[in-house]
Coordinates of C-alpha atoms in Angstrom, one line a residue:
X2 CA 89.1 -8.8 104.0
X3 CA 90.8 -10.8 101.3
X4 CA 94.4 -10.7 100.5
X5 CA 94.0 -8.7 97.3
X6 CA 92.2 -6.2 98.5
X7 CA 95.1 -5.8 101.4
X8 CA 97.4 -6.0 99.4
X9 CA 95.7 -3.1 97.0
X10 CA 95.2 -1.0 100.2
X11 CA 98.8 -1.6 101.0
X12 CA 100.5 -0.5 97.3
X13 CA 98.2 2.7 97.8
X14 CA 98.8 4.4 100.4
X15 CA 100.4 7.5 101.2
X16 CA 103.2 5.4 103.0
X17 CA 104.3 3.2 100.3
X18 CA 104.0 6.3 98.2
X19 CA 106.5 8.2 100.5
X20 CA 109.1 5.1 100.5
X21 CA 109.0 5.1 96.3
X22 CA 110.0 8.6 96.9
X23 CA 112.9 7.6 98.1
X24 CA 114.2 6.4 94.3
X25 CA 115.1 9.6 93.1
X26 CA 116.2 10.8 95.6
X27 CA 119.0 8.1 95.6
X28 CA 119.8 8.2 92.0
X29 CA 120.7 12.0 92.7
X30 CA 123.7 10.7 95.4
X31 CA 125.0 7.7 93.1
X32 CA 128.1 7.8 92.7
X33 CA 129.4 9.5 96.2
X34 CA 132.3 7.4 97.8
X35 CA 132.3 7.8 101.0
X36 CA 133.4 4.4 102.7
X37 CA 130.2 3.7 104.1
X38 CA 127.4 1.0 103.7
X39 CA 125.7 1.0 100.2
X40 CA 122.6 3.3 100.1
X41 CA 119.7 2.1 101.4
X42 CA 120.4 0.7 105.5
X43 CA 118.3 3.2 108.7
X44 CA 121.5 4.6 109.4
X45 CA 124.7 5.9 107.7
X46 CA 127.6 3.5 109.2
X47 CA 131.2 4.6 108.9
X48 CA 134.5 2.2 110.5
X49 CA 135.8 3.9 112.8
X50 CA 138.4 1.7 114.8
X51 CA 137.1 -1.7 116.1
X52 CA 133.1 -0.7 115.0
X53 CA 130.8 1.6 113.2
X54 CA 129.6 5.0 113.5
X55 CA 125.8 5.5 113.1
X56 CA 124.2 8.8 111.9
X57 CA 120.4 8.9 111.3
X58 CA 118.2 11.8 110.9
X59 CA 114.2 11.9 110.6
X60 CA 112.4 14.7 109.5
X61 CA 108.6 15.0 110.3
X62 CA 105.2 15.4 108.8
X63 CA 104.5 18.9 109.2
X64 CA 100.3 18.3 109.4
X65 CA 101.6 15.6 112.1
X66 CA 104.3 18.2 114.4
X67 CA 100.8 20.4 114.1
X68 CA 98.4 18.2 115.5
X69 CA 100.5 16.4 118.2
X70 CA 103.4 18.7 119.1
X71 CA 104.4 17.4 122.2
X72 CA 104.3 13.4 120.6
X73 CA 106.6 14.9 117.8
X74 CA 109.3 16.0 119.7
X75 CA 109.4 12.6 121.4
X76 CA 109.6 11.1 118.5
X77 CA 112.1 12.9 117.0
X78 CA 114.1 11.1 119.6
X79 CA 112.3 7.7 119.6
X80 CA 112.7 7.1 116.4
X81 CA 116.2 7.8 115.6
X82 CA 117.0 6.0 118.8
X83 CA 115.4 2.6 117.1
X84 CA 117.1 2.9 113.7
X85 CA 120.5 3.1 115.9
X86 CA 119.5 0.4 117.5
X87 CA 118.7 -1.8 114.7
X88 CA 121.7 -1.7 112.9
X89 CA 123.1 -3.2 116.7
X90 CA 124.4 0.2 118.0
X91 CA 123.5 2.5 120.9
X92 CA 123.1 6.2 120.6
X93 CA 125.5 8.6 121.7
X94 CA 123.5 12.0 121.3
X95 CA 121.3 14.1 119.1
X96 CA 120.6 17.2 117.4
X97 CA 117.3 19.2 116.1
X98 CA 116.0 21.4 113.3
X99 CA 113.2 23.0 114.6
X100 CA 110.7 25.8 113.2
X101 CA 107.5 27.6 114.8
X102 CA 105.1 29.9 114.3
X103 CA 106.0 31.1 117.6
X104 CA 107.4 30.4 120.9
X105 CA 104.4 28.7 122.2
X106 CA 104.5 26.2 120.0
X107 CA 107.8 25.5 119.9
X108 CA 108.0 25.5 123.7
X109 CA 105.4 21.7 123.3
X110 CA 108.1 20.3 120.8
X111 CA 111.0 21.3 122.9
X112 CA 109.2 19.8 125.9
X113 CA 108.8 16.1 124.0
X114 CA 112.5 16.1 122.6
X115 CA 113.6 16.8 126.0
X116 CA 110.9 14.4 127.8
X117 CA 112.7 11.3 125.1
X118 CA 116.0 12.7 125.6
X119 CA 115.6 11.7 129.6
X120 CA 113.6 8.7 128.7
X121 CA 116.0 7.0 126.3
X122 CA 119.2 9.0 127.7
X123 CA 120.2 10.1 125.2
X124 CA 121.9 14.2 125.4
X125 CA 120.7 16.3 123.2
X126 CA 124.2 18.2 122.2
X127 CA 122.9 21.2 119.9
X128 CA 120.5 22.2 116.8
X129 CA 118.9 25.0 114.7
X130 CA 115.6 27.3 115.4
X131 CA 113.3 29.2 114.0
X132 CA 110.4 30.8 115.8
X133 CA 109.3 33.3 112.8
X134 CA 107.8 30.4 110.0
X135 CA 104.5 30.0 108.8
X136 CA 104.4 26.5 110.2
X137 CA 106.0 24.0 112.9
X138 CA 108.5 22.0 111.4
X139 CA 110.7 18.9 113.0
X140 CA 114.2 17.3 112.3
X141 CA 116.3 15.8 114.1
X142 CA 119.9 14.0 113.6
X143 CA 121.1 11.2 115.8
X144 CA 125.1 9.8 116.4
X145 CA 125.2 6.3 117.6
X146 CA 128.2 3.4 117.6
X147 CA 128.4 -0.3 117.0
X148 CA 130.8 -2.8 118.1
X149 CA 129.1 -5.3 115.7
X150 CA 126.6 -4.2 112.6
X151 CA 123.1 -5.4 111.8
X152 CA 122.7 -4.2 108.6
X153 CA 120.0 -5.2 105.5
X154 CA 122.1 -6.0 103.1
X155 CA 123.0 -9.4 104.8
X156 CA 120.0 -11.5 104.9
X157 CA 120.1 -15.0 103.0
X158 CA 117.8 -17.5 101.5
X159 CA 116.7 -20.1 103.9
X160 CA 116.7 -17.3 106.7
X161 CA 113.8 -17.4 109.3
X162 CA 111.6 -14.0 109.0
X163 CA 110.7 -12.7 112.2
X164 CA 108.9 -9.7 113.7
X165 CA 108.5 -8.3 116.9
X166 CA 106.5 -5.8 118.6
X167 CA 105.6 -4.1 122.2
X168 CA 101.6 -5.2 123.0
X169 CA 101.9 -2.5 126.2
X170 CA 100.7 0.4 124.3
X171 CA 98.1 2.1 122.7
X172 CA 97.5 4.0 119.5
X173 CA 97.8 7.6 119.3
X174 CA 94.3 10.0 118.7
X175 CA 96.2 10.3 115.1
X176 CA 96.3 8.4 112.5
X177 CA 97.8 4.9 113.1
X178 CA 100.6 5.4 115.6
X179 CA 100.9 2.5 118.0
X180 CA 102.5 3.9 121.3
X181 CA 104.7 1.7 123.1
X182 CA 107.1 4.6 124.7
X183 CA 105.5 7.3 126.1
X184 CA 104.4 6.5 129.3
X185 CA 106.7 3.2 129.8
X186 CA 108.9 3.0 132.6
X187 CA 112.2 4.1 131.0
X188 CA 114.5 1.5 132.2
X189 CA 112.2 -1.1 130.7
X190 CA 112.4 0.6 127.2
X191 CA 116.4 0.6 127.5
X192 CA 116.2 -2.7 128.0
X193 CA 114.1 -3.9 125.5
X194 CA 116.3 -2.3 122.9
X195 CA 119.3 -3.6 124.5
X196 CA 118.2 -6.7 122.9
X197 CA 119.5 -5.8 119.3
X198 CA 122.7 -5.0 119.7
X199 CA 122.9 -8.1 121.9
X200 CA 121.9 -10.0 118.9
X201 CA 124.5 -8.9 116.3
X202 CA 127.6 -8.9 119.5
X203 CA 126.5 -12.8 119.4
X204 CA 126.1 -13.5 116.2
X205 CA 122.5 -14.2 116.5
X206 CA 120.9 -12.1 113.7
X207 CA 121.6 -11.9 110.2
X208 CA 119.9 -8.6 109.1
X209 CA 117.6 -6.4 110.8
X210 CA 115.3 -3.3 109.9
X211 CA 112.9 -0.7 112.2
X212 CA 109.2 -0.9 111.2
X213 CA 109.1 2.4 109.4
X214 CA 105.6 4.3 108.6
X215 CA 105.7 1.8 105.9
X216 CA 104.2 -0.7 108.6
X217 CA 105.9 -4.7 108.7
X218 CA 104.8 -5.4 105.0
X219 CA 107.3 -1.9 103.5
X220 CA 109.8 -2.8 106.2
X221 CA 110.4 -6.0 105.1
X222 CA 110.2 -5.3 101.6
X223 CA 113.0 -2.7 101.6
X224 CA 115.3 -5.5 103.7
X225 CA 114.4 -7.6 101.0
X226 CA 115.4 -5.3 98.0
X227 CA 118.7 -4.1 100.4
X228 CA 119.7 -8.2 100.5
X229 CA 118.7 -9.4 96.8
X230 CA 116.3 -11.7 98.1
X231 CA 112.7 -12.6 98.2
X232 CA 110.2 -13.8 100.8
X233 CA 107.2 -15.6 101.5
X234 CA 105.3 -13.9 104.7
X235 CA 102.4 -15.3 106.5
X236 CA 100.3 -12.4 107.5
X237 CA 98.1 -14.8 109.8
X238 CA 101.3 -15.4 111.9
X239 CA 102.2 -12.0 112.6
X240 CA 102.1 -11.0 116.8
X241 CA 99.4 -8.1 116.7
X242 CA 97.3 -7.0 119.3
X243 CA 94.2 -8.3 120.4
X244 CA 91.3 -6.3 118.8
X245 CA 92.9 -4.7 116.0
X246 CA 92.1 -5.8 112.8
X247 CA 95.3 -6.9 110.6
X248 CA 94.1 -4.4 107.7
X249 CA 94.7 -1.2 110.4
X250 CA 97.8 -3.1 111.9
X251 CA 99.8 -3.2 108.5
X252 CA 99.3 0.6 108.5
X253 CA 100.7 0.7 111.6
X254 CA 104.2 2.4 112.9
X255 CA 104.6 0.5 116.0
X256 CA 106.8 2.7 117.9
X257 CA 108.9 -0.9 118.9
X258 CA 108.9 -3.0 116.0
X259 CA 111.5 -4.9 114.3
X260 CA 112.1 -7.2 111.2
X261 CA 115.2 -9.7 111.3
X262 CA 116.8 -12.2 109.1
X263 CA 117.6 -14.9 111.1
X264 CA 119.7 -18.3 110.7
X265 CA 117.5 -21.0 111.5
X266 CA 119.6 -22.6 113.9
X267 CA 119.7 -19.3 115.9
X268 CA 115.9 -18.7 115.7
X269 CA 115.5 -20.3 119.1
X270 CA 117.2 -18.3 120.7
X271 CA 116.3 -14.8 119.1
X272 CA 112.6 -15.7 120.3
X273 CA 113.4 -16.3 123.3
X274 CA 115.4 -13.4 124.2
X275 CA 112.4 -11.2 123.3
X276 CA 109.7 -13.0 124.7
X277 CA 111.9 -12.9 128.1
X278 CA 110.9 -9.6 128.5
X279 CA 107.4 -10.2 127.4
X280 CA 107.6 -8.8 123.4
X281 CA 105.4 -10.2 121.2
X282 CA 108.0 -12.1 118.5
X283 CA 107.1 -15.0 116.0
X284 CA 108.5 -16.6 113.0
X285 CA 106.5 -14.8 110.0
X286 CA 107.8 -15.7 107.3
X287 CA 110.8 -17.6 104.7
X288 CA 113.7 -16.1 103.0
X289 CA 114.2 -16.8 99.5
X290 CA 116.5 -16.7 96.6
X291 CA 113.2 -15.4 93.8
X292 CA 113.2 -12.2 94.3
X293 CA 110.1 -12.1 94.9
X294 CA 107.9 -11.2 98.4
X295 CA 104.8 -13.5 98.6
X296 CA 102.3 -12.9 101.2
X297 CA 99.9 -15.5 102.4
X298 CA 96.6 -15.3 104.4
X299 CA 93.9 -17.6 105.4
X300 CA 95.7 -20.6 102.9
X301 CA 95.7 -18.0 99.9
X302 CA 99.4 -16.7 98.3
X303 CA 99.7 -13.7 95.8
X304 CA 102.5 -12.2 94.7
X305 CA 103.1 -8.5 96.6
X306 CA 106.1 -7.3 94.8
X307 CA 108.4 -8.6 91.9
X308 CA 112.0 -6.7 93.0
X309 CA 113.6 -8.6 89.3
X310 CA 111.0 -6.4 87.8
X311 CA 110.7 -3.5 90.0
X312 CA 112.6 -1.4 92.1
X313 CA 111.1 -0.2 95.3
X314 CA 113.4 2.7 97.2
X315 CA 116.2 1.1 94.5
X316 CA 118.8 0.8 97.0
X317 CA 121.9 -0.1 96.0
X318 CA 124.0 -3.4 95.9
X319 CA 126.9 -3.9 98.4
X320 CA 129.4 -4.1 96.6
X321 CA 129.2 -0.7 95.6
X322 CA 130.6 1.6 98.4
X323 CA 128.3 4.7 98.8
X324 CA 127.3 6.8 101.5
X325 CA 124.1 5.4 103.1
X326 CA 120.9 7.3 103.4
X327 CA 118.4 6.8 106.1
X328 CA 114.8 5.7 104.9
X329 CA 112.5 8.0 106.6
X330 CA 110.3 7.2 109.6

Protein backbone atom coordinates (compact mmCIF):
# COMPACT_ATOMS: atom_id res chain seq x y z
CA UNK A 1 0.00 0.00 0.00
CA UNK A 2 1.52 3.39 -0.74
CA UNK A 3 2.01 6.08 1.78
CA UNK A 4 -0.80 8.30 0.48
CA UNK A 5 -3.25 5.99 0.43
CA UNK A 6 -2.30 5.32 4.37
CA UNK A 7 -2.07 8.29 5.04
CA UNK A 8 -5.79 9.01 3.39
CA UNK A 9 -7.11 5.84 5.35
CA UNK A 10 -5.54 7.35 8.43
CA UNK A 11 -7.17 11.27 8.22
CA UNK A 12 -10.54 9.22 7.61
CA UNK A 13 -11.32 7.29 10.01
CA UNK A 14 -13.74 7.28 12.70
CA UNK A 15 -10.74 7.59 15.14
CA UNK A 16 -9.09 10.57 13.96
CA UNK A 17 -12.59 11.93 13.56
CA UNK A 18 -13.24 11.27 17.40
CA UNK A 19 -9.81 13.01 18.52
CA UNK A 20 -10.93 16.37 16.21
CA UNK A 21 -13.85 16.11 18.43
CA UNK A 22 -11.97 16.97 21.05
CA UNK A 23 -11.52 20.93 19.72
CA UNK A 24 -14.69 22.02 20.82
CA UNK A 25 -14.89 20.57 23.40
CA UNK A 26 -11.76 22.38 24.75
CA UNK A 27 -12.59 25.78 23.52
CA UNK A 28 -15.78 25.42 25.83
CA UNK A 29 -13.23 24.99 29.21
CA UNK A 30 -10.75 27.83 28.06
CA UNK A 31 -10.28 30.04 30.35
CA UNK A 32 -10.75 27.65 33.75
CA UNK A 33 -7.70 28.21 36.16
CA UNK A 34 -7.28 25.58 38.05
CA UNK A 35 -3.44 25.08 38.67
CA UNK A 36 -3.07 22.28 36.61
CA UNK A 37 -1.23 21.25 33.37
CA UNK A 38 -2.45 23.16 30.18
CA UNK A 39 -5.31 21.23 28.42
CA UNK A 40 -4.48 18.56 26.37
CA UNK A 41 -1.99 15.74 28.66
CA UNK A 42 -3.99 11.77 29.37
CA UNK A 43 -4.49 12.88 32.72
CA UNK A 44 -5.40 16.00 34.86
CA UNK A 45 -2.20 16.64 37.12
CA UNK A 46 -2.51 18.78 40.22
CA UNK A 47 0.82 19.61 42.84
CA UNK A 48 0.14 18.26 45.65
CA UNK A 49 3.21 18.35 48.07
CA UNK A 50 6.51 16.88 46.63
CA UNK A 51 4.40 15.37 43.27
CA UNK A 52 1.28 15.36 41.22
CA UNK A 53 -2.12 14.12 41.49
CA UNK A 54 -3.45 12.26 38.40
CA UNK A 55 -7.19 11.95 37.53
CA UNK A 56 -8.24 10.33 34.21
CA UNK A 57 -11.60 9.13 33.17
CA UNK A 58 -12.55 7.11 29.90
CA UNK A 59 -15.90 6.65 28.78
CA UNK A 60 -16.78 3.87 26.24
CA UNK A 61 -18.26 3.13 22.91
CA UNK A 62 -21.64 2.07 23.65
CA UNK A 63 -21.86 -0.47 20.33
CA UNK A 64 -18.35 -1.68 21.84
CA UNK A 65 -19.72 -2.21 26.04
CA UNK A 66 -22.61 -4.17 23.80
CA UNK A 67 -20.66 -6.49 21.89
CA UNK A 68 -17.84 -7.34 24.45
CA UNK A 69 -19.17 -6.58 27.89
CA UNK A 70 -16.92 -8.50 29.92
CA UNK A 71 -13.60 -6.93 27.72
CA UNK A 72 -15.23 -3.44 28.55
CA UNK A 73 -15.21 -3.51 32.00
CA UNK A 74 -11.53 -4.59 31.95
CA UNK A 75 -10.85 -1.99 30.11
CA UNK A 76 -12.35 0.56 31.90
CA UNK A 77 -9.58 -0.27 34.25
CA UNK A 78 -6.79 -0.97 31.75
CA UNK A 79 -6.91 1.91 30.20
CA UNK A 80 -7.02 4.52 32.77
CA UNK A 81 -4.35 2.46 34.50
CA UNK A 82 -1.95 3.26 31.30
CA UNK A 83 -2.67 6.96 30.95
CA UNK A 84 -1.63 7.15 34.89
CA UNK A 85 1.12 5.53 34.08
CA UNK A 86 2.29 7.50 31.26
CA UNK A 87 2.38 10.73 32.74
CA UNK A 88 5.11 8.50 35.31
CA UNK A 89 2.51 7.93 38.15
CA UNK A 90 0.86 4.79 39.69
CA UNK A 91 -2.77 4.49 40.36
CA UNK A 92 -4.31 4.75 43.65
CA UNK A 93 -8.04 3.68 42.90
CA UNK A 94 -11.02 4.00 40.62
CA UNK A 95 -14.50 4.69 40.18
CA UNK A 96 -17.40 3.71 37.55
CA UNK A 97 -20.46 4.99 35.73
CA UNK A 98 -22.25 2.20 34.67
CA UNK A 99 -25.80 1.64 32.88
CA UNK A 100 -27.72 -1.59 31.78
CA UNK A 101 -30.59 -2.79 30.29
CA UNK A 102 -30.71 -5.07 33.17
CA UNK A 103 -28.90 -6.91 35.69
CA UNK A 104 -27.61 -9.55 33.47
CA UNK A 105 -25.74 -7.38 31.64
CA UNK A 106 -24.48 -5.47 33.96
CA UNK A 107 -23.40 -8.36 36.12
CA UNK A 108 -20.52 -9.26 32.63
CA UNK A 109 -19.26 -5.50 33.03
CA UNK A 110 -19.06 -5.64 36.77
CA UNK A 111 -17.25 -9.02 36.37
CA UNK A 112 -14.31 -7.32 33.86
CA UNK A 113 -13.88 -4.05 36.11
CA UNK A 114 -13.45 -6.31 38.93
CA UNK A 115 -11.34 -9.12 37.06
CA UNK A 116 -8.73 -5.56 36.06
CA UNK A 117 -9.16 -4.25 39.39
CA UNK A 118 -7.34 -7.60 40.78
CA UNK A 119 -5.11 -7.79 37.82
CA UNK A 120 -3.67 -4.28 37.90
CA UNK A 121 -4.45 -3.81 41.87
CA UNK A 122 -5.98 -1.32 41.66
CA UNK A 123 -9.38 -0.83 44.38
CA UNK A 124 -12.23 0.10 43.04
CA UNK A 125 -13.52 2.73 45.86
CA UNK A 126 -17.17 3.62 44.54
CA UNK A 127 -19.44 4.71 41.38
CA UNK A 128 -22.96 5.17 39.91
CA UNK A 129 -25.63 2.59 38.39
CA UNK A 130 -28.31 2.22 36.39
CA UNK A 131 -29.90 -1.01 35.55
CA UNK A 132 -33.28 0.52 33.91
CA UNK A 133 -31.56 2.29 30.40
CA UNK A 134 -32.17 1.40 26.99
CA UNK A 135 -28.59 0.55 26.56
CA UNK A 136 -25.21 -0.53 28.45
CA UNK A 137 -23.14 2.24 28.97
CA UNK A 138 -19.34 2.48 30.65
CA UNK A 139 -17.20 5.19 32.54
CA UNK A 140 -14.92 5.03 34.63
CA UNK A 141 -12.61 7.65 36.67
CA UNK A 142 -9.15 6.77 37.83
CA UNK A 143 -6.86 8.71 40.94
CA UNK A 144 -3.15 8.13 40.53
CA UNK A 145 0.17 10.10 41.94
CA UNK A 146 3.56 10.99 40.65
CA UNK A 147 6.65 11.72 42.29
CA UNK A 148 8.05 12.95 38.90
CA UNK A 149 5.73 13.94 35.73
CA UNK A 150 5.94 12.79 32.12
CA UNK A 151 3.89 15.01 30.49
CA UNK A 152 3.53 16.06 26.46
CA UNK A 153 4.08 19.35 26.62
CA UNK A 154 7.90 18.74 27.08
CA UNK A 155 9.28 17.09 24.14
CA UNK A 156 12.13 19.06 22.17
CA UNK A 157 13.66 19.16 18.73
CA UNK A 158 16.45 16.84 18.27
CA UNK A 159 14.51 14.31 20.57
CA UNK A 160 14.64 10.49 19.62
CA UNK A 161 10.87 9.22 18.82
CA UNK A 162 10.34 6.04 20.17
CA UNK A 163 7.44 3.42 20.48
CA UNK A 164 6.83 0.52 22.24
CA UNK A 165 4.50 -2.28 22.39
CA UNK A 166 3.59 -5.80 24.05
CA UNK A 167 4.04 -8.68 20.95
CA UNK A 168 2.31 -11.38 23.70
CA UNK A 169 -1.13 -10.78 22.62
CA UNK A 170 -3.75 -11.15 20.31
CA UNK A 171 -6.43 -8.97 18.78
CA UNK A 172 -9.83 -9.02 20.04
CA UNK A 173 -12.99 -10.70 17.68
CA UNK A 174 -13.79 -6.75 17.42
CA UNK A 175 -12.59 -4.37 15.61
CA UNK A 176 -8.82 -3.67 15.93
CA UNK A 177 -8.13 -4.14 19.65
CA UNK A 178 -4.67 -5.73 20.26
CA UNK A 179 -4.84 -7.65 23.63
CA UNK A 180 -1.80 -7.62 25.59
CA UNK A 181 -3.70 -7.80 29.31
CA UNK A 182 -6.15 -10.16 29.61
CA UNK A 183 -4.86 -13.34 30.12
CA UNK A 184 -1.13 -12.09 31.11
CA UNK A 185 0.27 -13.11 34.34
CA UNK A 186 -0.52 -10.07 36.43
CA UNK A 187 2.77 -9.52 38.05
CA UNK A 188 4.32 -9.32 34.63
CA UNK A 189 1.94 -6.50 33.54
CA UNK A 190 2.79 -4.44 36.80
CA UNK A 191 6.00 -4.70 35.94
CA UNK A 192 6.05 -3.77 32.56
CA UNK A 193 4.33 -0.50 33.50
CA UNK A 194 6.64 0.08 36.26
CA UNK A 195 8.90 0.93 33.58
CA UNK A 196 7.44 4.54 33.01
CA UNK A 197 7.49 6.00 35.98
CA UNK A 198 11.00 4.61 36.33
CA UNK A 199 11.84 6.65 33.42
CA UNK A 200 10.70 10.16 34.45
CA UNK A 201 12.16 9.27 38.55
CA UNK A 202 15.58 9.12 36.35
CA UNK A 203 15.28 11.55 34.17
CA UNK A 204 15.32 9.34 31.21
CA UNK A 205 12.27 10.55 29.20
CA UNK A 206 11.36 13.73 28.05
CA UNK A 207 7.60 13.38 27.13
CA UNK A 208 5.50 10.55 26.90
CA UNK A 209 1.81 9.63 25.55
CA UNK A 210 -0.54 6.18 25.72
CA UNK A 211 -1.40 4.93 22.19
CA UNK A 212 -5.04 6.00 22.22
CA UNK A 213 -7.74 4.44 19.62
CA UNK A 214 -6.10 6.93 17.51
CA UNK A 215 -3.31 4.15 16.95
CA UNK A 216 0.79 5.37 17.07
CA UNK A 217 0.29 7.80 14.07
CA UNK A 218 -2.78 10.14 16.38
CA UNK A 219 -0.78 9.45 19.47
CA UNK A 220 2.11 11.03 18.38
CA UNK A 221 0.56 13.71 16.64
CA UNK A 222 -1.30 15.07 19.70
CA UNK A 223 2.30 14.88 21.72
CA UNK A 224 3.41 16.77 18.92
CA UNK A 225 0.72 19.58 18.82
CA UNK A 226 0.91 19.46 23.09
CA UNK A 227 4.99 20.26 22.67
CA UNK A 228 5.01 22.81 19.59
CA UNK A 229 7.01 20.59 17.62
CA UNK A 230 7.07 18.59 14.51
CA UNK A 231 8.35 15.08 13.50
CA UNK A 232 9.62 13.00 10.89
CA UNK A 233 8.35 9.13 11.63
CA UNK A 234 9.50 6.16 9.75
CA UNK A 235 6.58 3.81 9.58
CA UNK A 236 9.04 0.95 8.23
CA UNK A 237 10.83 1.11 11.71
CA UNK A 238 7.97 0.72 13.84
CA UNK A 239 8.02 -2.87 16.27
CA UNK A 240 4.69 -4.53 14.96
CA UNK A 241 3.83 -7.93 15.05
CA UNK A 242 4.72 -10.52 12.74
CA UNK A 243 1.83 -10.99 10.22
CA UNK A 244 -0.11 -7.93 10.55
CA UNK A 245 -0.04 -5.73 7.95
CA UNK A 246 1.10 -2.00 8.96
CA UNK A 247 -2.22 -0.56 7.35
CA UNK A 248 -4.40 -2.72 10.18
CA UNK A 249 -1.56 -2.04 12.78
CA UNK A 250 -1.92 1.94 12.64
CA UNK A 251 -5.64 1.34 13.44
CA UNK A 252 -4.63 -0.46 16.16
CA UNK A 253 -5.21 0.38 20.12
CA UNK A 254 -2.51 -1.84 21.46
CA UNK A 255 -3.65 -2.27 24.96
CA UNK A 256 0.42 -1.56 25.92
CA UNK A 257 1.67 0.94 23.79
CA UNK A 258 3.67 4.02 24.34
CA UNK A 259 5.18 7.12 22.49
CA UNK A 260 8.19 9.00 24.26
CA UNK A 261 10.36 11.93 23.55
CA UNK A 262 13.50 11.02 24.36
CA UNK A 263 17.10 12.80 24.77
CA UNK A 264 19.42 11.16 22.54
CA UNK A 265 21.94 10.54 25.03
CA UNK A 266 19.40 8.69 27.12
CA UNK A 267 17.98 6.65 24.19
CA UNK A 268 20.18 3.80 25.15
CA UNK A 269 19.14 3.20 27.92
CA UNK A 270 15.25 3.70 27.52
CA UNK A 271 15.57 0.72 24.99
CA UNK A 272 17.04 -1.19 26.95
CA UNK A 273 14.99 -1.10 29.86
CA UNK A 274 12.03 -2.25 27.75
CA UNK A 275 13.55 -4.70 25.76
CA UNK A 276 14.73 -6.30 29.30
CA UNK A 277 11.53 -7.49 29.75
CA UNK A 278 11.06 -8.53 26.28
CA UNK A 279 8.81 -5.26 24.77
CA UNK A 280 9.07 -4.61 21.38
CA UNK A 281 10.78 -0.77 21.47
CA UNK A 282 12.62 0.98 18.56
CA UNK A 283 13.65 4.44 17.56
CA UNK A 284 10.88 5.58 15.05
CA UNK A 285 11.26 8.64 14.37
CA UNK A 286 13.08 12.57 14.81
CA UNK A 287 11.84 15.51 16.70
CA UNK A 288 11.72 18.73 15.07
CA UNK A 289 11.38 22.40 15.36
CA UNK A 290 8.76 22.73 11.76
CA UNK A 291 5.83 21.98 13.07
CA UNK A 292 5.25 19.67 10.88
CA UNK A 293 4.76 15.53 11.24
CA UNK A 294 6.35 13.83 8.16
CA UNK A 295 5.89 10.22 7.71
CA UNK A 296 8.14 8.07 5.65
CA UNK A 297 7.82 4.51 4.10
CA UNK A 298 9.63 2.43 1.79
CA UNK A 299 12.17 5.74 0.89
CA UNK A 300 9.02 7.96 0.22
CA UNK A 301 8.19 11.28 2.68
CA UNK A 302 4.80 13.16 2.57
CA UNK A 303 3.70 15.59 4.71
CA UNK A 304 0.82 14.05 7.35
CA UNK A 305 -0.13 17.15 9.20
CA UNK A 306 0.81 20.88 9.16
CA UNK A 307 0.05 21.90 13.13
CA UNK A 308 1.22 26.02 11.92
CA UNK A 309 -1.75 25.53 9.75
CA UNK A 310 -4.04 23.31 11.52
CA UNK A 311 -5.04 22.50 14.80
CA UNK A 312 -5.66 18.89 15.63
CA UNK A 313 -7.46 18.37 19.38
CA UNK A 314 -6.06 22.34 19.75
CA UNK A 315 -4.56 21.84 22.97
CA UNK A 316 -3.33 24.47 24.67
CA UNK A 317 0.22 26.04 25.22
CA UNK A 318 1.95 25.66 28.64
CA UNK A 319 2.24 28.57 29.63
CA UNK A 320 -1.32 29.00 30.03
CA UNK A 321 -2.50 27.30 33.36
CA UNK A 322 -5.81 25.37 32.67
CA UNK A 323 -7.30 22.42 33.94
CA UNK A 324 -6.29 19.41 31.78
CA UNK A 325 -8.69 17.22 30.05
CA UNK A 326 -8.02 13.54 29.29
CA UNK A 327 -8.01 12.60 25.49
CA UNK A 328 -10.26 9.75 25.27
CA UNK A 329 -9.26 6.09 24.85
Amino acid sequence: MSLHTLMRGLLDSNAFAHKRDIQPMLAGLAGLDSGALPLGDDSAALRDGDGHLLIAIEGFINEFVAAEPAFAGYCGVMVNVSDIYAMGGRPLAVVDALWSDGPEHAGAILGGLREAAEKYRVPVVGGHSNARTDRPQLAVAILGRARALLTSFDANPGDSLITVYDPRGRYRPVADNWDASSEAPAERLRGDLEILPMLAEQGLCRAAKDISMAGVVGTTLMLLEASRVGAVLDLDALPRPAGVPLERWLRTFPSYGFVLSVAPAHRAAVLRAFHERNLAAAEVGTVTASGRFELSLNGKRGLFWDLRRQPFIGSTPRSQSLCAIHQGG
